[in-house]
Short mmCIF file of C-alpha atoms in Angstrom, two decimals:
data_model
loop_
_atom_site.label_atom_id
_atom_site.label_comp_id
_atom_site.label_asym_id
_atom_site.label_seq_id
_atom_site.Cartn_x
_atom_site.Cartn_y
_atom_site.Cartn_z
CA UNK A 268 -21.31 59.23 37.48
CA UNK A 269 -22.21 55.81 38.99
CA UNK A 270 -23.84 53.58 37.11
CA UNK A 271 -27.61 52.52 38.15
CA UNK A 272 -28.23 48.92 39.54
CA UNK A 273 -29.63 46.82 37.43
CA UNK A 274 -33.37 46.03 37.89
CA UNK A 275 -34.65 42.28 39.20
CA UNK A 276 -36.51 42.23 35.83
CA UNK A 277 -32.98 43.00 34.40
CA UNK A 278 -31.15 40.30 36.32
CA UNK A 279 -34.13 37.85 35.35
CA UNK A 280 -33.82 38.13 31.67
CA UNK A 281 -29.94 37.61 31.83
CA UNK A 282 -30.41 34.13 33.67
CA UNK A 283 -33.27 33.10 31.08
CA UNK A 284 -30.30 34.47 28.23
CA UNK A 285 -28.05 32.25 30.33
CA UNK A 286 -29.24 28.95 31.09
CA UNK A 287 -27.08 26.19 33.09
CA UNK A 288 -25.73 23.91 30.96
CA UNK A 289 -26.33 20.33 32.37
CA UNK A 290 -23.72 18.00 32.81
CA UNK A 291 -23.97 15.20 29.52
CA UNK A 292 -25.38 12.08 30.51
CA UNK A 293 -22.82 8.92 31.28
CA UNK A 294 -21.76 7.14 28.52
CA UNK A 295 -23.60 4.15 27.95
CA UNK A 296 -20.76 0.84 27.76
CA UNK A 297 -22.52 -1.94 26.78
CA UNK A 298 -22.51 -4.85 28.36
CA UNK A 299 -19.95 -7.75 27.27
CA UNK A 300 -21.62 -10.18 24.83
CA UNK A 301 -22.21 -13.73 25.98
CA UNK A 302 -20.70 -16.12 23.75
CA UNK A 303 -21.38 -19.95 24.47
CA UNK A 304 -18.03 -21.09 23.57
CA UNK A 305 -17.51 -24.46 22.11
CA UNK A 306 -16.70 -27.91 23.91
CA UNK A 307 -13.23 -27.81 21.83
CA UNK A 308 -12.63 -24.03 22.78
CA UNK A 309 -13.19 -24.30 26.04
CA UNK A 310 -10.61 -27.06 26.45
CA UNK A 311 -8.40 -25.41 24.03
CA UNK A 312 -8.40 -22.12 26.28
CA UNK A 313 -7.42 -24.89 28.69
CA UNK A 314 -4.40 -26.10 26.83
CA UNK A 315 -3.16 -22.47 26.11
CA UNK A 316 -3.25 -21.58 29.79
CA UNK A 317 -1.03 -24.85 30.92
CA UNK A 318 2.68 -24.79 30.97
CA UNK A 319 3.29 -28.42 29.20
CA UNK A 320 1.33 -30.91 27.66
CA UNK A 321 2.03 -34.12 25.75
CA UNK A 322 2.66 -35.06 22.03
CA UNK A 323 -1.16 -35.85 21.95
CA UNK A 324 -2.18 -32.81 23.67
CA UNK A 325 -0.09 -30.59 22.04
CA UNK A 326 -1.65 -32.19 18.02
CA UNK A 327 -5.01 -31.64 19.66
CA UNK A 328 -4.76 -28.20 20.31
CA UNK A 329 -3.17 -26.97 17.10
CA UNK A 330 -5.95 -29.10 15.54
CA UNK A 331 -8.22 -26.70 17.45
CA UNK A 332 -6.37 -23.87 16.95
CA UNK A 333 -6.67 -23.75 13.46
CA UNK A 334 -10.05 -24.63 13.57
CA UNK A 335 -10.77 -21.80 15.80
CA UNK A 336 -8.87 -19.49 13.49
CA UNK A 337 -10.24 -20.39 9.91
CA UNK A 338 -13.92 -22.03 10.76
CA UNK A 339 -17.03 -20.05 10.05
CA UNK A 340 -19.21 -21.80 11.76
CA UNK A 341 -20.46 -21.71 15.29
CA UNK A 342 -20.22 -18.31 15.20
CA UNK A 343 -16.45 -18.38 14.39
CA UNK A 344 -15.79 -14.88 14.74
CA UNK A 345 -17.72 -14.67 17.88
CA UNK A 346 -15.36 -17.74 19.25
CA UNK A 347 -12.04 -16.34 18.42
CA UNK A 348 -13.22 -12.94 19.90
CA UNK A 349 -14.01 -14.99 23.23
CA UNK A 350 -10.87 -16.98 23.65
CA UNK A 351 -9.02 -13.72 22.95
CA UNK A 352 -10.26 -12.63 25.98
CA UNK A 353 -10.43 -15.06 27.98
CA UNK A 354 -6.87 -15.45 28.04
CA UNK A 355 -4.48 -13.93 29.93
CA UNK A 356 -0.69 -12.61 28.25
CA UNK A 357 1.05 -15.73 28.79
CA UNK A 358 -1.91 -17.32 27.57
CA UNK A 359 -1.70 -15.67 24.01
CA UNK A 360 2.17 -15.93 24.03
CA UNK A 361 1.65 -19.80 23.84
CA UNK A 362 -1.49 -19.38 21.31
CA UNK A 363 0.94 -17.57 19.25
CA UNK A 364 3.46 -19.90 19.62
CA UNK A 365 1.73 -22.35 18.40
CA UNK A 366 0.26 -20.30 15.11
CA UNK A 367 4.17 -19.66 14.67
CA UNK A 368 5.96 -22.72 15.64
CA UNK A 369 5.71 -24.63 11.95
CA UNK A 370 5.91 -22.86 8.94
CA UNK A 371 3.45 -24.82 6.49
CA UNK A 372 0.88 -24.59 9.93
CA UNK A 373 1.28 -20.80 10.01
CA UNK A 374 0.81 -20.53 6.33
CA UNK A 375 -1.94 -22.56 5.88
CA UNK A 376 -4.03 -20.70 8.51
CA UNK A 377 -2.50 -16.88 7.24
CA UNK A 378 -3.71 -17.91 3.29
CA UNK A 379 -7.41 -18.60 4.64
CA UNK A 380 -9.26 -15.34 4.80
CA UNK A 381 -11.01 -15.54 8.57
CA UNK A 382 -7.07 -17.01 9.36
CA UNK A 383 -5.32 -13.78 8.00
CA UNK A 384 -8.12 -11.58 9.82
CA UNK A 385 -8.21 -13.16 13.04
CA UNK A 386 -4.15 -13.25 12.91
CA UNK A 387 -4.29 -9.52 12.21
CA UNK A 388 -5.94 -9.04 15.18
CA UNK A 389 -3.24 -10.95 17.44
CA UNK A 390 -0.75 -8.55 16.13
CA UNK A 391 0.55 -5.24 18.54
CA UNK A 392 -0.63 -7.52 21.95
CA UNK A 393 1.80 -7.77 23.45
CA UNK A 394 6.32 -7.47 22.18
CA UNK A 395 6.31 -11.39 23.06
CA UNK A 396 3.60 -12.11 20.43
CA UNK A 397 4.82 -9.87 18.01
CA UNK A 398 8.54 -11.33 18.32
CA UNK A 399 6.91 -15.07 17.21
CA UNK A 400 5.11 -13.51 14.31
CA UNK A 401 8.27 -11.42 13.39
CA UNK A 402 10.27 -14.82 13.14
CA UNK A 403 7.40 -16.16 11.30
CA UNK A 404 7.58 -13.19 8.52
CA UNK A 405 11.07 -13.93 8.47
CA UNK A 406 11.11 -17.40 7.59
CA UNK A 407 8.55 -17.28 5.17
CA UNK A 408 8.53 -13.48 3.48
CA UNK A 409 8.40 -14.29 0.18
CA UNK A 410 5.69 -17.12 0.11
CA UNK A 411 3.20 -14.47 2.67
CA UNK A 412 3.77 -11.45 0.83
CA UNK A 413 2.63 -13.26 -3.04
CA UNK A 414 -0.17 -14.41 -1.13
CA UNK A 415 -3.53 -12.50 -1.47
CA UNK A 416 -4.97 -12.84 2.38
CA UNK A 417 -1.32 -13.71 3.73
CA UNK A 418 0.14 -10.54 2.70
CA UNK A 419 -2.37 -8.51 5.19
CA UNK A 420 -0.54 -10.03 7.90
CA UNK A 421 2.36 -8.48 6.94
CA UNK A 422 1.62 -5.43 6.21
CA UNK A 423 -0.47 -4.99 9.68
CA UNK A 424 2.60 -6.23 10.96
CA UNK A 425 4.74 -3.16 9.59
CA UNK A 426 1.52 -1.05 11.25
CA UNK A 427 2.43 -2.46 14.41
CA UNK A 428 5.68 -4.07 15.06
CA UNK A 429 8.70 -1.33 16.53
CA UNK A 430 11.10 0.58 14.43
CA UNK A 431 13.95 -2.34 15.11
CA UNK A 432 11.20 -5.37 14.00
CA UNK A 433 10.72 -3.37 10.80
CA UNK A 434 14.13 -2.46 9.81
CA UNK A 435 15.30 -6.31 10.41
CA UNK A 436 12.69 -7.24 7.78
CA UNK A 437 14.46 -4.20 4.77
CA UNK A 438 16.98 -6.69 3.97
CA UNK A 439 14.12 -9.39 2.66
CA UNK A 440 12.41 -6.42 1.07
CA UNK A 441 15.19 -5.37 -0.80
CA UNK A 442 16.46 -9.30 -1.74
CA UNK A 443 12.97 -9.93 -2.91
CA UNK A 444 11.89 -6.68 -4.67
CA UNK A 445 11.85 -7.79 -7.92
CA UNK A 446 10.20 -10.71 -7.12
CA UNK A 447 7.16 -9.01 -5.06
CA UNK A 448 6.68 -6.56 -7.74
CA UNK A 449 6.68 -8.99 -10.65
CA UNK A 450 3.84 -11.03 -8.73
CA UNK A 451 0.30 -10.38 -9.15
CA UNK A 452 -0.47 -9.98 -5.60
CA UNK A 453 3.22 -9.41 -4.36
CA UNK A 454 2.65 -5.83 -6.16
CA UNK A 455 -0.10 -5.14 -4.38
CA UNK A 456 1.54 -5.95 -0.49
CA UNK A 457 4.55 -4.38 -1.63
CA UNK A 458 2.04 -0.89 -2.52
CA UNK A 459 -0.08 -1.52 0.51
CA UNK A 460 4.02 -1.66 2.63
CA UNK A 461 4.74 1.58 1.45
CA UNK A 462 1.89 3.21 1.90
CA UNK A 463 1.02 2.38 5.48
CA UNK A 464 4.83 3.21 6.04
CA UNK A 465 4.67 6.26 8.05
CA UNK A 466 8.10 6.60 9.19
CA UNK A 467 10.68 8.36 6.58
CA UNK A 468 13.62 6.37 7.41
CA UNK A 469 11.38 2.79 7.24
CA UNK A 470 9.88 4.06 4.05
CA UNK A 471 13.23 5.03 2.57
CA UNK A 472 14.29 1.06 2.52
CA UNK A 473 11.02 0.10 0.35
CA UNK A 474 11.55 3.37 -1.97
CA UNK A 475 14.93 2.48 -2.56
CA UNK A 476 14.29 -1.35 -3.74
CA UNK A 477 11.44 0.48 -6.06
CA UNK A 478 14.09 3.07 -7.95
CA UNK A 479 17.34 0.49 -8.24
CA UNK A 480 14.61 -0.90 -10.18
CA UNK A 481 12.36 1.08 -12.04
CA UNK A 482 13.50 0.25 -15.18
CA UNK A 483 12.47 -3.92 -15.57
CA UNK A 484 9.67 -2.76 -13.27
CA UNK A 485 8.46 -0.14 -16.20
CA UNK A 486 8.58 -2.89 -18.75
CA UNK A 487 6.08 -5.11 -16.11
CA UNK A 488 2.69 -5.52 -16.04
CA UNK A 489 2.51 -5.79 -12.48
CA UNK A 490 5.99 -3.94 -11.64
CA UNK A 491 4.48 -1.34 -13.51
CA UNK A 492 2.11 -0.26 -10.94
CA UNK A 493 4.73 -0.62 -8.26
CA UNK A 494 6.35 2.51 -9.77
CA UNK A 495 3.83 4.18 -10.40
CA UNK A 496 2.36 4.13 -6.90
CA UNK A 497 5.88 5.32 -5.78
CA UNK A 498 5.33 8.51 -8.10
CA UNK A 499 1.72 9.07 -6.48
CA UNK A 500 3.38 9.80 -3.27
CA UNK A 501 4.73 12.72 -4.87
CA UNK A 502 7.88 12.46 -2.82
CA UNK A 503 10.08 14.76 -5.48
CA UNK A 504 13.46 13.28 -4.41
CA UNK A 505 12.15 9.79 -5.69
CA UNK A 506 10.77 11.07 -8.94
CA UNK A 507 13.70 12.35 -9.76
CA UNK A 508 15.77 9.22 -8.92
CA UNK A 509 13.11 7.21 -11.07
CA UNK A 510 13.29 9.34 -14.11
CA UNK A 511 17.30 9.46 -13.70
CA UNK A 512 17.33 5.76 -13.78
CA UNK A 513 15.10 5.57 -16.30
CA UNK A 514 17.20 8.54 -18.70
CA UNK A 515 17.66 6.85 -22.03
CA UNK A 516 14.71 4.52 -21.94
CA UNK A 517 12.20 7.08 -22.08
CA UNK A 518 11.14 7.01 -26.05
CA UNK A 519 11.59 3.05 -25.84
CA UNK A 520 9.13 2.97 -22.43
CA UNK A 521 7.16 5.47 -24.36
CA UNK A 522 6.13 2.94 -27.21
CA UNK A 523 5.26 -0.21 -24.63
CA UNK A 524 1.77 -0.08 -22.78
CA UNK A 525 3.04 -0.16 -19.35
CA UNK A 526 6.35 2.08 -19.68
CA UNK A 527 3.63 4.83 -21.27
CA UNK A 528 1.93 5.03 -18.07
CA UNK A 529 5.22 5.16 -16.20
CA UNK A 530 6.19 8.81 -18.86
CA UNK A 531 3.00 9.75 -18.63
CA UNK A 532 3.23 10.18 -14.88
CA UNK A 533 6.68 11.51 -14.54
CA UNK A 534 5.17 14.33 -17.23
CA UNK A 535 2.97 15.44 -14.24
CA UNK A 536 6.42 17.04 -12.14
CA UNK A 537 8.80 19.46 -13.42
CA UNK A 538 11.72 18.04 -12.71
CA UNK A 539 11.40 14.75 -14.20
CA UNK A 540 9.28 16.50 -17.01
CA UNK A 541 12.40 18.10 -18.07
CA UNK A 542 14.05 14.60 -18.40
CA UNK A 543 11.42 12.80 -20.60
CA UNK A 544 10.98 15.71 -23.37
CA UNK A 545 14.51 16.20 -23.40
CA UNK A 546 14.71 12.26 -24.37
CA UNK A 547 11.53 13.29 -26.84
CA UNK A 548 13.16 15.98 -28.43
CA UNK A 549 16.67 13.94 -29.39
CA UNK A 550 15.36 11.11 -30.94
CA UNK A 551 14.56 11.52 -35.22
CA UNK A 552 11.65 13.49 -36.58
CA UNK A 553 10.62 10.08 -38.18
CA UNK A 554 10.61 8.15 -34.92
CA UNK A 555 9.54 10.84 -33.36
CA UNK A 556 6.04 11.04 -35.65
CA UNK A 557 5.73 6.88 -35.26
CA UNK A 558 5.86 7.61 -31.73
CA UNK A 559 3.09 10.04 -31.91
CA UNK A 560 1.07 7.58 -33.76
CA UNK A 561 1.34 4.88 -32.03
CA UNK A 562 -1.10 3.05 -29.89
CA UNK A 563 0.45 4.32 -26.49
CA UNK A 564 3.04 6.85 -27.55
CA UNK A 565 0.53 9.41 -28.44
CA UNK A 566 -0.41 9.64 -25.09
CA UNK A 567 2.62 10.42 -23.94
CA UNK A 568 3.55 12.79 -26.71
CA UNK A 569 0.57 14.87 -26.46
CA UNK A 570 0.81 14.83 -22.75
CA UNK A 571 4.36 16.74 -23.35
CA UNK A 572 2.79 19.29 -25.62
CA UNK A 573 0.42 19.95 -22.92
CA UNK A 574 2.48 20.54 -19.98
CA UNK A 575 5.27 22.42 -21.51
CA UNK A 576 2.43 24.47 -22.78
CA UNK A 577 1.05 25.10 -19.66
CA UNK A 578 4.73 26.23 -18.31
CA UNK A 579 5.44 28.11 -21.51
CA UNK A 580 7.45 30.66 -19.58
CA UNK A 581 9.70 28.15 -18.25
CA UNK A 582 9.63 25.64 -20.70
CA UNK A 583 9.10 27.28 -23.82
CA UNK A 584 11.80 26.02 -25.45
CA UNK A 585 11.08 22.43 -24.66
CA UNK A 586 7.23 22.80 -25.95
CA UNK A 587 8.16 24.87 -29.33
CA UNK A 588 11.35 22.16 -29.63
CA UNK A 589 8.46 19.46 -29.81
CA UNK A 590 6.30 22.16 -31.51
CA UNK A 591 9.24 22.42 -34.45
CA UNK A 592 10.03 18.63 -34.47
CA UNK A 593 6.15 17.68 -35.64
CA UNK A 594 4.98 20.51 -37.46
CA UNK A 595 6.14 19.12 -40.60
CA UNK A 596 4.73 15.86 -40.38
CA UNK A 597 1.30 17.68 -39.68
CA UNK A 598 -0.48 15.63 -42.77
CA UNK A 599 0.93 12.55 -41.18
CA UNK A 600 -0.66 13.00 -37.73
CA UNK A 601 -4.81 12.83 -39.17
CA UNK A 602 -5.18 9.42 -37.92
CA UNK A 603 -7.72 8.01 -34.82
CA UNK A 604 -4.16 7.75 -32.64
CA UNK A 605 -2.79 10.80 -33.12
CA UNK A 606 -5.85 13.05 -34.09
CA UNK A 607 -5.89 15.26 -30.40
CA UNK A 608 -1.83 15.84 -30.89
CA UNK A 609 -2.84 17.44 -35.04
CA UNK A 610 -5.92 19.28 -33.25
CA UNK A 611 -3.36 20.90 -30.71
CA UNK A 612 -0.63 21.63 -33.80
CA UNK A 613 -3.41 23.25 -35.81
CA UNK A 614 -4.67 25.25 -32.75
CA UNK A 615 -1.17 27.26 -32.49
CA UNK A 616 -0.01 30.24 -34.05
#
């Protein structure tokens, strides 16, 4: 049995069902900006595209240079932008020379906010340009990374810079770990290094400087937070390492404000878990109970009661140790500190 044509009224409602598609329109670019660059700018681009120039030329231009890279006014943004691109490679290979060539000159312009922006934007160029910063870093880690806008650069740098720039740079890393994460902002780079550290191997370096010292970090009131960033990543190998290195410490970190935060996250995986109410369960009844009623301890104790709670079927043992260990000291656990750890004792069977 053949099957009938289709009818023109047919073939009409398919193509109304069916409508061409038109091509989307061209994507609007717009045009380049006009910037009205500066008498000094414009003879600065000058100096940065000649080979030489004298003593005198050479001071002007860094004057100018760092002008150009911390000013705000004349549309200072605007200006850098402009020279950027009005320059050619070998052009921005001697601007960055010149950023580079003197420590206290490089520093000076990377601890000015627009100066650690606009040199953030110089890094990944070109390899030439990101060789002179690398010697830069070098020279000066320690005093860029305890910097609060000088840090950036460093840490875009570890965005950017190749697998061999980055591993040169582990041995300053782990030579200055304790001081980074001691300092108020050298914490902070060393947390923003890590995270932006996508490579395992590169990453392994600045997790390795954080476990050989998790213990004076743990005591630290910036250190502290190093660590504890480190157990955000929930990278189960280094938890484990931490709370290893930190085995017999755990009840004495437990009483301190900042080494509470440190058990209190290393409560939140199994593994390390294990390792802290272990610790919990050898120490005294007494000291056990002052823990609980302590300012930061009973955080840490009734975060224990929850978890092996909540893993009763693995940990039971663990959670009706701790169970056993405060149960007679009920009366003694009524105060403001410890009042959620007597509520949870009451609440079992």
């Amino acid at each position: 049995m053949t099957t009938p044509p289709r009818s023109a009224d047919a073939r009409a409602s398919v193509e109304q069902e069916s409508p061409v598609v038109p091509p989307p329109p061209p994507r609007f670019i717009p045009p380049r900006r006009f910037v009205n660059l500066t008498e000094e700018n414009r003879s600065l681009i000058n100096s940065l595209r000649s080979a030489t120039s004298t003593l005198q030329e050479t001071d002007t231009c860094m004057r100018s240079l760092r002008n150009l890279m911390t000013s705000e006014e004349d549309g200072g943004a605007a200006q850098f932008r402009e020279v950027i691109l009005e320059l050619d490679a070998a052009g921005l290979r001697r601007m960055a020379w010149f950023l580079t060539s003197h420590s206290g000159y490089f520093l000076t312009i990377a601890r000015n906010k627009n100066g650690s922006y606009r040199l953030q934007k110089l890094l990944g160029k070109s390899n030439d340009v990101d060789t002179l910063f690398f010697a830069a870093f070098f020279r000066s880690f320690l005093d860029i990374m305890t910097d609060k806008e000088a840090s950036f650069v460093v840490v875009q740098g570890l965005r950017v810079f190749s697998n061999v720039m980055k591993e040169a740079l582990f041995p300053h890393i782990i030579e200055h770990a304790v001081d980074l994460a001691c300092d108020q902002h050298g914490c902070v780079a060393l947390n923003r290094s890590i995270t932006v550290l996508d490579d395992p191997y590169c990453r392994t370096f600045f997790l390795y400087a954080v476990v050989v010292n998790a213990l004076p970090f743990s005591y630290h009131a910036y250190g502290n937070f190093v660590v504890q960033h480190v157990l955000d990543l929930n990278d189960l190998q280094c938890t484990r390492n931490i709370a290893v290195n930190l085995r017999g410490h755990c009840v004495e970190l437990s009483f301190e404000r900042y080494g509470s935060y440190i058990m209190e996250k290393l409560l939140d995986t199994k593994e390390s878990m294990v390792v802290v109410v272990e610790e919990l369960l050898k120490c005294e009844g007494d000291r056990l109970v002052r823990l609980a009623r302590g300012t930061y301890g009973n955080f840490v104790v009734y975060k224990a009661l929850r978890v092996t709670q909540a893993e009763i079927v693995t940990c039971g043992d663990l959670f009706w140790g701790l169970v056993n260990k405060l149960k007679p000291f009920r009366d003694l656990l009524g105060a403001s500190y410890s009042y959620t750890i007597a509520t949870l004792l009451d609440s079992i069977d």
